[in-house]
Amino acid sequence: MSVPEIVTRFAPSPTGLLHLGHAHSALFAWTAARAAGGRFLLRIEDIDLSRSRPEYEAALMEDLAWLGLSWPQPVRRQSEHLADYHAALDRLSGQGLLYPCFCTRRDIADEIARSGAAPHMTPMGPDGPIYPGICRHLSAEERARRIAAGEAYALRLDVGKASALAGSLAWHDRGRGTIAATPEIFGDVVLARKDIATSYHLSVTVDDALQGVTLVTRGEDLLAATHLHRLLQALLVLPTPDYHHHGLITDAAGRRLAKRDDARSIRSLKEAGHSAGEVRSMAGYPDQGDRERPA
Ligand code: GLU
């Protein structure tokens, strides 16, 4: 029996400089691929056109190469593959699982307030308040009328219907074992935003499958997202990779590092005179021979 090749990826958004947390994540994926004689891919997640910048993309590639990582060309850039996400939306739409949502953030907040829930009782999902379902109840005529009138709309997944169709699902996490998928924690999530007709959740699921990624490694802040990605894989008949959600690097005060903490950016560490080996070590990957590698 042939063992499938391990393919991992690091998928940053070019919205700022990479910091030690990103270095940890990239090295985690790189090491997992290398240990198995597999491949490591870089993917640019630039669907957020208002925040993505070519100069950040150039900087992140330079920083990763400086850290000693390499990856095959061409690099997949999400903004160049909107047709793939469109095809996936068509497939979900054909199954009657999507509906147009015309709501603004204000409409959603007002509806939640009207429903009488105290602010601290608002049902929350991993991406924010659970959508109260306003547009799920619109008639087909009303939807057609508003679309024809040129109203902007997002596409939401009817998660109840989708979960019922998919049945019970699970995935395997290398650190946590088998996990039963509970995508309903998201409520009716947006799969195609008003401004760009896709979303993080849809693009990442489609791309991992199209690129043949067999082991998705990413921070445990994205663990909840996998519940939804597993559902999308089932609906779109895509393979389910293995997962490994790793712990996050924190600063001295125990806070997660963010892109705005420029002091910890790879670039500033380099400019302060640290070597690539030292920065790898700060990111949790001391070179062999320096010290034992972390488990
Ligand atoms: N693009 C995402 C980020 O910058 C990571 C996506 C993923 O690894 O699934 O956080």
PDB file of C-alpha atoms and ligand atoms in Angstrom:
ATOM      1  CA  MET A   1       0.000   0.000   0.000  1.00  0.00           C
ATOM      2  CA  SER A   2       1.489   3.357  -0.944  1.00  0.00           C
ATOM      3  CA  VAL A   3       1.500   6.054   1.720  1.00  0.00           C
ATOM      4  CA  PRO A   4       0.170   9.381   0.390  1.00  0.00           C
ATOM      5  CA  GLU A   5       2.696  12.219   0.227  1.00  0.00           C
ATOM      6  CA  ILE A   6       2.428  14.805   3.006  1.00  0.00           C
ATOM      7  CA  VAL A   7       1.649  18.270   1.652  1.00  0.00           C
ATOM      8  CA  THR A   8       1.482  21.179   4.117  1.00  0.00           C
ATOM      9  CA  ARG A   9       1.024  24.889   3.574  1.00  0.00           C
ATOM     10  CA  PHE A  10       1.486  28.252   5.219  1.00  0.00           C
ATOM     11  CA  ALA A  11      -1.265  30.635   4.158  1.00  0.00           C
ATOM     12  CA  PRO A  12      -0.668  34.186   5.382  1.00  0.00           C
ATOM     13  CA  SER A  13      -2.725  37.248   4.497  1.00  0.00           C
ATOM     14  CA  PRO A  14      -0.490  40.080   3.215  1.00  0.00           C
ATOM     15  CA  THR A  15      -1.970  42.660   5.568  1.00  0.00           C
ATOM     16  CA  GLY A  16       1.081  43.392   7.694  1.00  0.00           C
ATOM     17  CA  LEU A  17       4.593  42.266   8.532  1.00  0.00           C
ATOM     18  CA  LEU A  18       5.109  38.688   9.709  1.00  0.00           C
ATOM     19  CA  HIS A  19       5.880  38.328  13.406  1.00  0.00           C
ATOM     20  CA  LEU A  20       7.215  35.489  15.539  1.00  0.00           C
ATOM     21  CA  GLY A  21       3.795  33.818  15.660  1.00  0.00           C
ATOM     22  CA  HIS A  22       3.779  33.566  11.876  1.00  0.00           C
ATOM     23  CA  ALA A  23       7.359  32.281  11.897  1.00  0.00           C
ATOM     24  CA  HIS A  24       6.283  29.577  14.342  1.00  0.00           C
ATOM     25  CA  SER A  25       3.342  28.609  12.141  1.00  0.00           C
ATOM     26  CA  ALA A  26       5.410  28.564   8.947  1.00  0.00           C
ATOM     27  CA  LEU A  27       8.185  26.534  10.586  1.00  0.00           C
ATOM     28  CA  PHE A  28       5.594  24.140  12.023  1.00  0.00           C
ATOM     29  CA  ALA A  29       4.219  23.420   8.534  1.00  0.00           C
ATOM     30  CA  TRP A  30       7.700  23.300   7.010  1.00  0.00           C
ATOM     31  CA  THR A  31       9.001  20.875   9.666  1.00  0.00           C
ATOM     32  CA  ALA A  32       5.959  18.592   9.350  1.00  0.00           C
ATOM     33  CA  ALA A  33       6.511  18.351   5.586  1.00  0.00           C
ATOM     34  CA  ARG A  34      10.272  17.858   5.887  1.00  0.00           C
ATOM     35  CA  ALA A  35       9.949  15.190   8.575  1.00  0.00           C
ATOM     36  CA  ALA A  36       7.748  13.159   6.231  1.00  0.00           C
ATOM     37  CA  GLY A  37       9.754  13.838   3.068  1.00  0.00           C
ATOM     38  CA  GLY A  38       6.783  15.819   1.798  1.00  0.00           C
ATOM     39  CA  ARG A  39       6.143  19.237   0.284  1.00  0.00           C
ATOM     40  CA  PHE A  40       5.579  22.657   1.842  1.00  0.00           C
ATOM     41  CA  LEU A  41       3.495  25.221  -0.058  1.00  0.00           C
ATOM     42  CA  LEU A  42       3.050  28.951   0.395  1.00  0.00           C
ATOM     43  CA  ARG A  43      -0.367  30.460  -0.378  1.00  0.00           C
ATOM     44  CA  ILE A  44      -1.261  34.134  -0.353  1.00  0.00           C
ATOM     45  CA  GLU A  45      -4.693  34.771   1.177  1.00  0.00           C
ATOM     46  CA  ASP A  46      -5.399  38.179  -0.295  1.00  0.00           C
ATOM     47  CA  ILE A  47      -9.163  38.212  -0.790  1.00  0.00           C
ATOM     48  CA  ASP A  48      -9.483  41.150   1.574  1.00  0.00           C
ATOM     49  CA  LEU A  49      -8.569  43.678  -1.090  1.00  0.00           C
ATOM     50  CA  SER A  50      -8.952  46.669   1.192  1.00  0.00           C
ATOM     51  CA  ARG A  51      -6.277  45.383   3.603  1.00  0.00           C
ATOM     52  CA  SER A  52      -3.932  43.326   1.376  1.00  0.00           C
ATOM     53  CA  ARG A  53      -0.855  45.102  -0.037  1.00  0.00           C
ATOM     54  CA  PRO A  54       1.671  43.852  -2.627  1.00  0.00           C
ATOM     55  CA  GLU A  55       4.486  45.296  -0.507  1.00  0.00           C
ATOM     56  CA  TYR A  56       3.452  43.079   2.425  1.00  0.00           C
ATOM     57  CA  GLU A  57       3.395  40.069   0.108  1.00  0.00           C
ATOM     58  CA  ALA A  58       6.924  40.885  -1.089  1.00  0.00           C
ATOM     59  CA  ALA A  59       8.063  41.429   2.501  1.00  0.00           C
ATOM     60  CA  LEU A  60       6.636  38.152   3.768  1.00  0.00           C
ATOM     61  CA  MET A  61       8.292  36.177   0.981  1.00  0.00           C
ATOM     62  CA  GLU A  62      11.587  37.873   1.716  1.00  0.00           C
ATOM     63  CA  ASP A  63      11.250  37.163   5.449  1.00  0.00           C
ATOM     64  CA  LEU A  64      10.348  33.494   4.938  1.00  0.00           C
ATOM     65  CA  ALA A  65      13.258  33.001   2.540  1.00  0.00           C
ATOM     66  CA  TRP A  66      15.576  34.705   5.053  1.00  0.00           C
ATOM     67  CA  LEU A  67      14.362  32.223   7.685  1.00  0.00           C
ATOM     68  CA  GLY A  68      15.500  29.467   5.336  1.00  0.00           C
ATOM     69  CA  LEU A  69      12.155  28.328   3.896  1.00  0.00           C
ATOM     70  CA  SER A  70      11.549  27.635   0.218  1.00  0.00           C
ATOM     71  CA  TRP A  71       8.433  26.677  -1.700  1.00  0.00           C
ATOM     72  CA  PRO A  72       7.470  25.698  -5.231  1.00  0.00           C
ATOM     73  CA  GLN A  73       6.292  28.215  -7.827  1.00  0.00           C
ATOM     74  CA  PRO A  74       3.826  29.421  -8.848  1.00  0.00           C
ATOM     75  CA  VAL A  75       2.458  30.569  -5.517  1.00  0.00           C
ATOM     76  CA  ARG A  76      -1.329  30.478  -5.390  1.00  0.00           C
ATOM     77  CA  ARG A  77      -2.788  33.920  -4.811  1.00  0.00           C
ATOM     78  CA  GLN A  78      -6.467  33.730  -3.879  1.00  0.00           C
ATOM     79  CA  SER A  79      -7.448  36.952  -5.643  1.00  0.00           C
ATOM     80  CA  GLU A  80      -6.504  35.281  -8.953  1.00  0.00           C
ATOM     81  CA  HIS A  81      -8.863  32.333  -8.450  1.00  0.00           C
ATOM     82  CA  LEU A  82     -12.280  33.848  -7.848  1.00  0.00           C
ATOM     83  CA  ALA A  83     -13.717  31.572 -10.564  1.00  0.00           C
ATOM     84  CA  ASP A  84     -12.923  28.505  -8.411  1.00  0.00           C
ATOM     85  CA  TYR A  85     -14.834  29.961  -5.466  1.00  0.00           C
ATOM     86  CA  HIS A  86     -17.677  30.945  -7.763  1.00  0.00           C
ATOM     87  CA  ALA A  87     -17.928  27.343  -8.999  1.00  0.00           C
ATOM     88  CA  ALA A  88     -18.105  26.092  -5.405  1.00  0.00           C
ATOM     89  CA  LEU A  89     -20.865  28.607  -4.602  1.00  0.00           C
ATOM     90  CA  ASP A  90     -22.786  27.448  -7.676  1.00  0.00           C
ATOM     91  CA  ARG A  91     -22.595  23.895  -6.455  1.00  0.00           C
ATOM     92  CA  LEU A  92     -23.914  24.818  -2.992  1.00  0.00           C
ATOM     93  CA  SER A  93     -26.567  26.993  -4.544  1.00  0.00           C
ATOM     94  CA  GLY A  94     -27.643  24.090  -6.761  1.00  0.00           C
ATOM     95  CA  GLN A  95     -28.263  22.104  -3.573  1.00  0.00           C
ATOM     96  CA  GLY A  96     -30.506  24.905  -2.265  1.00  0.00           C
ATOM     97  CA  LEU A  97     -28.132  25.626   0.625  1.00  0.00           C
ATOM     98  CA  LEU A  98     -27.431  29.340   0.066  1.00  0.00           C
ATOM     99  CA  TYR A  99     -29.604  32.412   0.357  1.00  0.00           C
ATOM    100  CA  PRO A 100     -28.949  36.086  -0.372  1.00  0.00           C
ATOM    101  CA  CYS A 101     -28.646  38.290   2.689  1.00  0.00           C
ATOM    102  CA  PHE A 102     -29.177  42.029   2.290  1.00  0.00           C
ATOM    103  CA  CYS A 103     -28.619  42.887   5.954  1.00  0.00           C
ATOM    104  CA  THR A 104     -26.173  45.488   7.155  1.00  0.00           C
ATOM    105  CA  ARG A 105     -24.375  45.063  10.487  1.00  0.00           C
ATOM    106  CA  ARG A 106     -26.858  47.602  11.883  1.00  0.00           C
ATOM    107  CA  ASP A 107     -29.876  45.522  10.705  1.00  0.00           C
ATOM    108  CA  ILE A 108     -28.428  42.481  12.451  1.00  0.00           C
ATOM    109  CA  ALA A 109     -27.687  44.352  15.685  1.00  0.00           C
ATOM    110  CA  ASP A 110     -31.203  45.884  15.663  1.00  0.00           C
ATOM    111  CA  GLU A 111     -32.835  42.510  15.128  1.00  0.00           C
ATOM    112  CA  ILE A 112     -30.833  40.960  17.971  1.00  0.00           C
ATOM    113  CA  ALA A 113     -31.814  43.878  20.235  1.00  0.00           C
ATOM    114  CA  ARG A 114     -35.475  43.524  19.173  1.00  0.00           C
ATOM    115  CA  SER A 115     -35.464  39.835  20.016  1.00  0.00           C
ATOM    116  CA  GLY A 116     -34.976  40.945  23.615  1.00  0.00           C
ATOM    117  CA  ALA A 117     -31.616  39.306  24.228  1.00  0.00           C
ATOM    118  CA  ALA A 118     -29.503  41.334  26.648  1.00  0.00           C
ATOM    119  CA  PRO A 119     -26.191  42.302  24.974  1.00  0.00           C
ATOM    120  CA  HIS A 120     -24.214  39.825  27.071  1.00  0.00           C
ATOM    121  CA  MET A 121     -26.730  37.097  26.158  1.00  0.00           C
ATOM    122  CA  THR A 122     -26.348  37.554  22.387  1.00  0.00           C
ATOM    123  CA  PRO A 123     -25.638  34.119  20.964  1.00  0.00           C
ATOM    124  CA  MET A 124     -22.069  34.238  19.713  1.00  0.00           C
ATOM    125  CA  GLY A 125     -20.340  32.072  17.146  1.00  0.00           C
ATOM    126  CA  PRO A 126     -16.609  31.851  16.413  1.00  0.00           C
ATOM    127  CA  ASP A 127     -16.854  34.787  13.943  1.00  0.00           C
ATOM    128  CA  GLY A 128     -19.226  37.001  15.964  1.00  0.00           C
ATOM    129  CA  PRO A 129     -22.947  37.127  16.771  1.00  0.00           C
ATOM    130  CA  ILE A 130     -25.022  34.295  15.305  1.00  0.00           C
ATOM    131  CA  TYR A 131     -27.059  35.661  12.396  1.00  0.00           C
ATOM    132  CA  PRO A 132     -30.697  35.899  13.530  1.00  0.00           C
ATOM    133  CA  GLY A 133     -32.018  34.537  10.231  1.00  0.00           C
ATOM    134  CA  ILE A 134     -33.798  37.649   8.914  1.00  0.00           C
ATOM    135  CA  CYS A 135     -33.174  37.011   5.206  1.00  0.00           C
ATOM    136  CA  ARG A 136     -33.625  33.233   5.474  1.00  0.00           C
ATOM    137  CA  HIS A 137     -37.343  33.954   5.693  1.00  0.00           C
ATOM    138  CA  LEU A 138     -37.667  36.174   2.590  1.00  0.00           C
ATOM    139  CA  SER A 139     -39.851  34.866  -0.218  1.00  0.00           C
ATOM    140  CA  ALA A 140     -38.355  34.001  -3.602  1.00  0.00           C
ATOM    141  CA  GLU A 141     -40.204  37.018  -5.098  1.00  0.00           C
ATOM    142  CA  GLU A 142     -38.807  39.398  -2.494  1.00  0.00           C
ATOM    143  CA  ARG A 143     -35.263  38.119  -3.094  1.00  0.00           C
ATOM    144  CA  ALA A 144     -35.591  38.477  -6.867  1.00  0.00           C
ATOM    145  CA  ARG A 145     -37.079  41.978  -6.517  1.00  0.00           C
ATOM    146  CA  ARG A 146     -34.276  43.236  -4.265  1.00  0.00           C
ATOM    147  CA  ILE A 147     -31.529  41.695  -6.411  1.00  0.00           C
ATOM    148  CA  ALA A 148     -33.091  43.218  -9.554  1.00  0.00           C
ATOM    149  CA  ALA A 149     -33.202  46.585  -7.767  1.00  0.00           C
ATOM    150  CA  GLY A 150     -29.425  46.373  -7.365  1.00  0.00           C
ATOM    151  CA  GLU A 151     -29.308  45.915  -3.579  1.00  0.00           C
ATOM    152  CA  ALA A 152     -25.948  44.552  -2.399  1.00  0.00           C
ATOM    153  CA  TYR A 153     -26.120  41.077  -0.873  1.00  0.00           C
ATOM    154  CA  ALA A 154     -23.944  38.431   0.702  1.00  0.00           C
ATOM    155  CA  LEU A 155     -24.594  34.692   0.356  1.00  0.00           C
ATOM    156  CA  ARG A 156     -25.200  32.793   3.569  1.00  0.00           C
ATOM    157  CA  LEU A 157     -25.128  29.052   4.136  1.00  0.00           C
ATOM    158  CA  ASP A 158     -28.337  27.635   5.618  1.00  0.00           C
ATOM    159  CA  VAL A 159     -26.328  25.679   8.168  1.00  0.00           C
ATOM    160  CA  GLY A 160     -29.283  23.703   9.563  1.00  0.00           C
ATOM    161  CA  LYS A 161     -30.249  22.433   6.134  1.00  0.00           C
ATOM    162  CA  ALA A 162     -26.618  21.810   5.163  1.00  0.00           C
ATOM    163  CA  SER A 163     -25.835  19.844   8.343  1.00  0.00           C
ATOM    164  CA  ALA A 164     -28.966  17.750   7.934  1.00  0.00           C
ATOM    165  CA  LEU A 165     -27.938  16.931   4.373  1.00  0.00           C
ATOM    166  CA  ALA A 166     -24.339  16.083   5.285  1.00  0.00           C
ATOM    167  CA  GLY A 167     -25.169  13.973   8.357  1.00  0.00           C
ATOM    168  CA  SER A 168     -22.669  13.476  11.166  1.00  0.00           C
ATOM    169  CA  LEU A 169     -19.071  14.364  10.329  1.00  0.00           C
ATOM    170  CA  ALA A 170     -15.716  14.241  12.066  1.00  0.00           C
ATOM    171  CA  TRP A 171     -12.076  15.068  11.395  1.00  0.00           C
ATOM    172  CA  HIS A 172      -8.752  14.036  12.824  1.00  0.00           C
ATOM    173  CA  ASP A 173      -6.433  16.449  14.608  1.00  0.00           C
ATOM    174  CA  ARG A 174      -2.909  15.155  15.241  1.00  0.00           C
ATOM    175  CA  GLY A 175      -2.788  16.776  18.646  1.00  0.00           C
ATOM    176  CA  ARG A 176      -6.388  16.230  19.739  1.00  0.00           C
ATOM    177  CA  GLY A 177      -7.559  13.015  18.105  1.00  0.00           C
ATOM    178  CA  THR A 178     -10.920  12.552  16.394  1.00  0.00           C
ATOM    179  CA  ILE A 179     -13.269  15.514  16.711  1.00  0.00           C
ATOM    180  CA  ALA A 180     -16.983  15.464  15.873  1.00  0.00           C
ATOM    181  CA  ALA A 181     -17.866  18.414  13.631  1.00  0.00           C
ATOM    182  CA  THR A 182     -20.392  20.917  15.010  1.00  0.00           C
ATOM    183  CA  PRO A 183     -20.649  23.503  12.200  1.00  0.00           C
ATOM    184  CA  GLU A 184     -23.914  24.859  13.598  1.00  0.00           C
ATOM    185  CA  ILE A 185     -21.820  26.865  16.126  1.00  0.00           C
ATOM    186  CA  PHE A 186     -21.383  29.382  13.287  1.00  0.00           C
ATOM    187  CA  GLY A 187     -25.060  29.840  12.541  1.00  0.00           C
ATOM    188  CA  ASP A 188     -25.827  30.818   8.927  1.00  0.00           C
ATOM    189  CA  VAL A 189     -22.301  31.916   8.059  1.00  0.00           C
ATOM    190  CA  VAL A 190     -21.472  34.245   5.126  1.00  0.00           C
ATOM    191  CA  LEU A 191     -19.724  32.279   2.355  1.00  0.00           C
ATOM    192  CA  ALA A 192     -19.671  35.117  -0.193  1.00  0.00           C
ATOM    193  CA  ARG A 193     -19.213  38.619   1.143  1.00  0.00           C
ATOM    194  CA  LYS A 194     -20.931  41.643  -0.354  1.00  0.00           C
ATOM    195  CA  ASP A 195     -17.639  43.260  -1.388  1.00  0.00           C
ATOM    196  CA  ILE A 196     -15.864  40.178  -2.752  1.00  0.00           C
ATOM    197  CA  ALA A 197     -17.902  37.162  -3.737  1.00  0.00           C
ATOM    198  CA  THR A 198     -16.093  34.696  -1.494  1.00  0.00           C
ATOM    199  CA  SER A 199     -14.952  34.374   2.129  1.00  0.00           C
ATOM    200  CA  TYR A 200     -12.042  33.041   4.146  1.00  0.00           C
ATOM    201  CA  HIS A 201     -13.941  29.821   4.957  1.00  0.00           C
ATOM    202  CA  LEU A 202     -14.891  28.996   1.386  1.00  0.00           C
ATOM    203  CA  SER A 203     -11.567  29.946  -0.227  1.00  0.00           C
ATOM    204  CA  VAL A 204      -9.406  28.093   2.249  1.00  0.00           C
ATOM    205  CA  THR A 205     -11.452  24.897   1.969  1.00  0.00           C
ATOM    206  CA  VAL A 206     -11.488  24.962  -1.826  1.00  0.00           C
ATOM    207  CA  ASP A 207      -7.778  25.827  -2.064  1.00  0.00           C
ATOM    208  CA  ASP A 208      -6.582  23.156   0.345  1.00  0.00           C
ATOM    209  CA  ALA A 209      -8.389  20.580  -1.802  1.00  0.00           C
ATOM    210  CA  LEU A 210      -7.279  22.009  -5.165  1.00  0.00           C
ATOM    211  CA  GLN A 211      -3.666  22.197  -4.016  1.00  0.00           C
ATOM    212  CA  GLY A 212      -3.683  18.631  -2.693  1.00  0.00           C
ATOM    213  CA  VAL A 213      -2.902  19.694   0.890  1.00  0.00           C
ATOM    214  CA  THR A 214      -2.990  16.533   3.016  1.00  0.00           C
ATOM    215  CA  LEU A 215      -2.055  18.073   6.396  1.00  0.00           C
ATOM    216  CA  VAL A 216      -3.469  21.457   7.382  1.00  0.00           C
ATOM    217  CA  THR A 217      -1.374  22.980  10.164  1.00  0.00           C
ATOM    218  CA  ARG A 218      -2.462  26.283  11.670  1.00  0.00           C
ATOM    219  CA  GLY A 219      -2.894  27.995  15.015  1.00  0.00           C
ATOM    220  CA  GLU A 220      -5.437  26.782  17.521  1.00  0.00           C
ATOM    221  CA  ASP A 221      -7.239  30.125  17.121  1.00  0.00           C
ATOM    222  CA  LEU A 222      -8.586  28.566  13.906  1.00  0.00           C
ATOM    223  CA  LEU A 223      -9.662  25.282  15.492  1.00  0.00           C
ATOM    224  CA  ALA A 224     -13.344  26.300  15.464  1.00  0.00           C
ATOM    225  CA  ALA A 225     -13.152  27.092  11.740  1.00  0.00           C
ATOM    226  CA  THR A 226     -12.403  23.449  10.997  1.00  0.00           C
ATOM    227  CA  HIS A 227     -15.932  22.484  12.126  1.00  0.00           C
ATOM    228  CA  LEU A 228     -17.266  24.501   9.218  1.00  0.00           C
ATOM    229  CA  HIS A 229     -14.545  23.530   6.744  1.00  0.00           C
ATOM    230  CA  ARG A 230     -15.368  19.866   7.361  1.00  0.00           C
ATOM    231  CA  LEU A 231     -19.014  20.543   6.474  1.00  0.00           C
ATOM    232  CA  LEU A 232     -18.016  22.408   3.292  1.00  0.00           C
ATOM    233  CA  GLN A 233     -15.779  19.475   2.280  1.00  0.00           C
ATOM    234  CA  ALA A 234     -18.733  17.110   2.628  1.00  0.00           C
ATOM    235  CA  LEU A 235     -21.067  19.347   0.636  1.00  0.00           C
ATOM    236  CA  LEU A 236     -18.531  20.020  -2.113  1.00  0.00           C
ATOM    237  CA  VAL A 237     -17.307  16.400  -2.169  1.00  0.00           C
ATOM    238  CA  LEU A 238     -13.716  17.408  -1.375  1.00  0.00           C
ATOM    239  CA  PRO A 239     -11.182  15.232   0.446  1.00  0.00           C
ATOM    240  CA  THR A 240     -10.667  15.859   4.179  1.00  0.00           C
ATOM    241  CA  PRO A 241      -7.034  16.503   5.093  1.00  0.00           C
ATOM    242  CA  ASP A 242      -5.494  15.629   8.416  1.00  0.00           C
ATOM    243  CA  TYR A 243      -5.224  18.623  10.784  1.00  0.00           C
ATOM    244  CA  HIS A 244      -2.810  19.826  13.407  1.00  0.00           C
ATOM    245  CA  HIS A 245      -3.781  23.006  15.264  1.00  0.00           C
ATOM    246  CA  HIS A 246      -0.731  24.236  17.119  1.00  0.00           C
ATOM    247  CA  GLY A 247      -0.415  26.430  20.225  1.00  0.00           C
ATOM    248  CA  LEU A 248       0.171  30.170  19.797  1.00  0.00           C
ATOM    249  CA  ILE A 249       3.292  32.092  20.699  1.00  0.00           C
ATOM    250  CA  THR A 250       2.621  34.762  23.325  1.00  0.00           C
ATOM    251  CA  ASP A 251       4.560  37.785  24.529  1.00  0.00           C
ATOM    252  CA  ALA A 252       6.091  38.093  27.994  1.00  0.00           C
ATOM    253  CA  ALA A 253       2.691  39.146  29.384  1.00  0.00           C
ATOM    254  CA  GLY A 254       1.023  36.063  27.917  1.00  0.00           C
ATOM    255  CA  ARG A 255      -0.792  38.031  25.189  1.00  0.00           C
ATOM    256  CA  ARG A 256      -1.034  36.699  21.647  1.00  0.00           C
ATOM    257  CA  LEU A 257       1.256  38.445  19.189  1.00  0.00           C
ATOM    258  CA  ALA A 258      -0.489  40.574  16.615  1.00  0.00           C
ATOM    259  CA  LYS A 259       0.702  42.092  13.360  1.00  0.00           C
ATOM    260  CA  ARG A 260       0.636  45.533  14.954  1.00  0.00           C
ATOM    261  CA  ASP A 261       3.367  44.508  17.429  1.00  0.00           C
ATOM    262  CA  ASP A 262       6.084  45.675  15.057  1.00  0.00           C
ATOM    263  CA  ALA A 263       8.748  45.208  17.697  1.00  0.00           C
ATOM    264  CA  ARG A 264       8.400  41.449  17.282  1.00  0.00           C
ATOM    265  CA  SER A 265       8.227  41.452  13.481  1.00  0.00           C
ATOM    266  CA  ILE A 266      10.777  39.232  11.756  1.00  0.00           C
ATOM    267  CA  ARG A 267      11.964  42.304   9.928  1.00  0.00           C
ATOM    268  CA  SER A 268      12.674  44.331  13.046  1.00  0.00           C
ATOM    269  CA  LEU A 269      14.450  41.394  14.688  1.00  0.00           C
ATOM    270  CA  LYS A 270      16.601  41.057  11.579  1.00  0.00           C
ATOM    271  CA  GLU A 271      17.298  44.796  11.517  1.00  0.00           C
ATOM    272  CA  ALA A 272      18.239  44.659  15.195  1.00  0.00           C
ATOM    273  CA  GLY A 273      21.025  42.269  14.214  1.00  0.00           C
ATOM    274  CA  HIS A 274      19.566  38.859  15.083  1.00  0.00           C
ATOM    275  CA  SER A 275      20.565  35.972  12.832  1.00  0.00           C
ATOM    276  CA  ALA A 276      18.002  33.779  11.083  1.00  0.00           C
ATOM    277  CA  GLY A 277      18.989  30.928  13.422  1.00  0.00           C
ATOM    278  CA  GLU A 278      18.287  33.097  16.458  1.00  0.00           C
ATOM    279  CA  VAL A 279      14.875  34.119  15.123  1.00  0.00           C
ATOM    280  CA  ARG A 280      14.029  30.490  14.326  1.00  0.00           C
ATOM    281  CA  SER A 281      14.974  29.682  17.880  1.00  0.00           C
ATOM    282  CA  MET A 282      12.759  32.508  19.272  1.00  0.00           C
ATOM    283  CA  ALA A 283       9.932  31.063  17.178  1.00  0.00           C
ATOM    284  CA  GLY A 284      10.382  27.699  18.889  1.00  0.00           C
ATOM    285  CA  TYR A 285      12.645  26.015  16.330  1.00  0.00           C
ATOM    286  CA  PRO A 286      16.230  26.040  17.577  1.00  0.00           C
ATOM    287  CA  ASP A 287      18.616  24.607  15.027  1.00  0.00           C
ATOM    288  CA  GLN A 288      19.570  21.010  15.682  1.00  0.00           C
ATOM    289  CA  GLY A 289      22.772  20.920  17.623  1.00  0.00           C
ATOM    290  CA  ASP A 290      21.929  24.157  19.522  1.00  0.00           C
ATOM    291  CA  ARG A 291      19.497  22.399  21.766  1.00  0.00           C
ATOM    292  CA  GLU A 292      16.981  19.574  21.658  1.00  0.00           C
ATOM    293  CA  ARG A 293      14.165  20.300  19.189  1.00  0.00           C
ATOM    294  CA  PRO A 294      10.776  20.914  20.821  1.00  0.00           C
ATOM    295  CA  ALA A 295       8.512  17.863  20.765  1.00  0.00           C
TER     296      ALA A 295
HETATM  297  N1  GLU B   1      -4.929  33.338   6.144  1.00  0.00           N
HETATM  298  C1  GLU B   1      -5.154  32.949   7.494  1.00  0.00           C
HETATM  299  C2  GLU B   1      -4.433  33.891   8.439  1.00  0.00           C
HETATM  300  O1  GLU B   1      -3.696  34.743   8.019  1.00  0.00           O
HETATM  301  C3  GLU B   1      -4.697  31.523   7.790  1.00  0.00           C
HETATM  302  C4  GLU B   1      -5.532  30.529   7.086  1.00  0.00           C
HETATM  303  C5  GLU B   1      -5.345  29.070   7.486  1.00  0.00           C
HETATM  304  O2  GLU B   1      -4.226  28.663   7.846  1.00  0.00           O
HETATM  305  O3  GLU B   1      -6.315  28.346   7.365  1.00  0.00           O
HETATM  306  O4  GLU B   1      -4.615  33.803   9.621  1.00  0.00           O
END
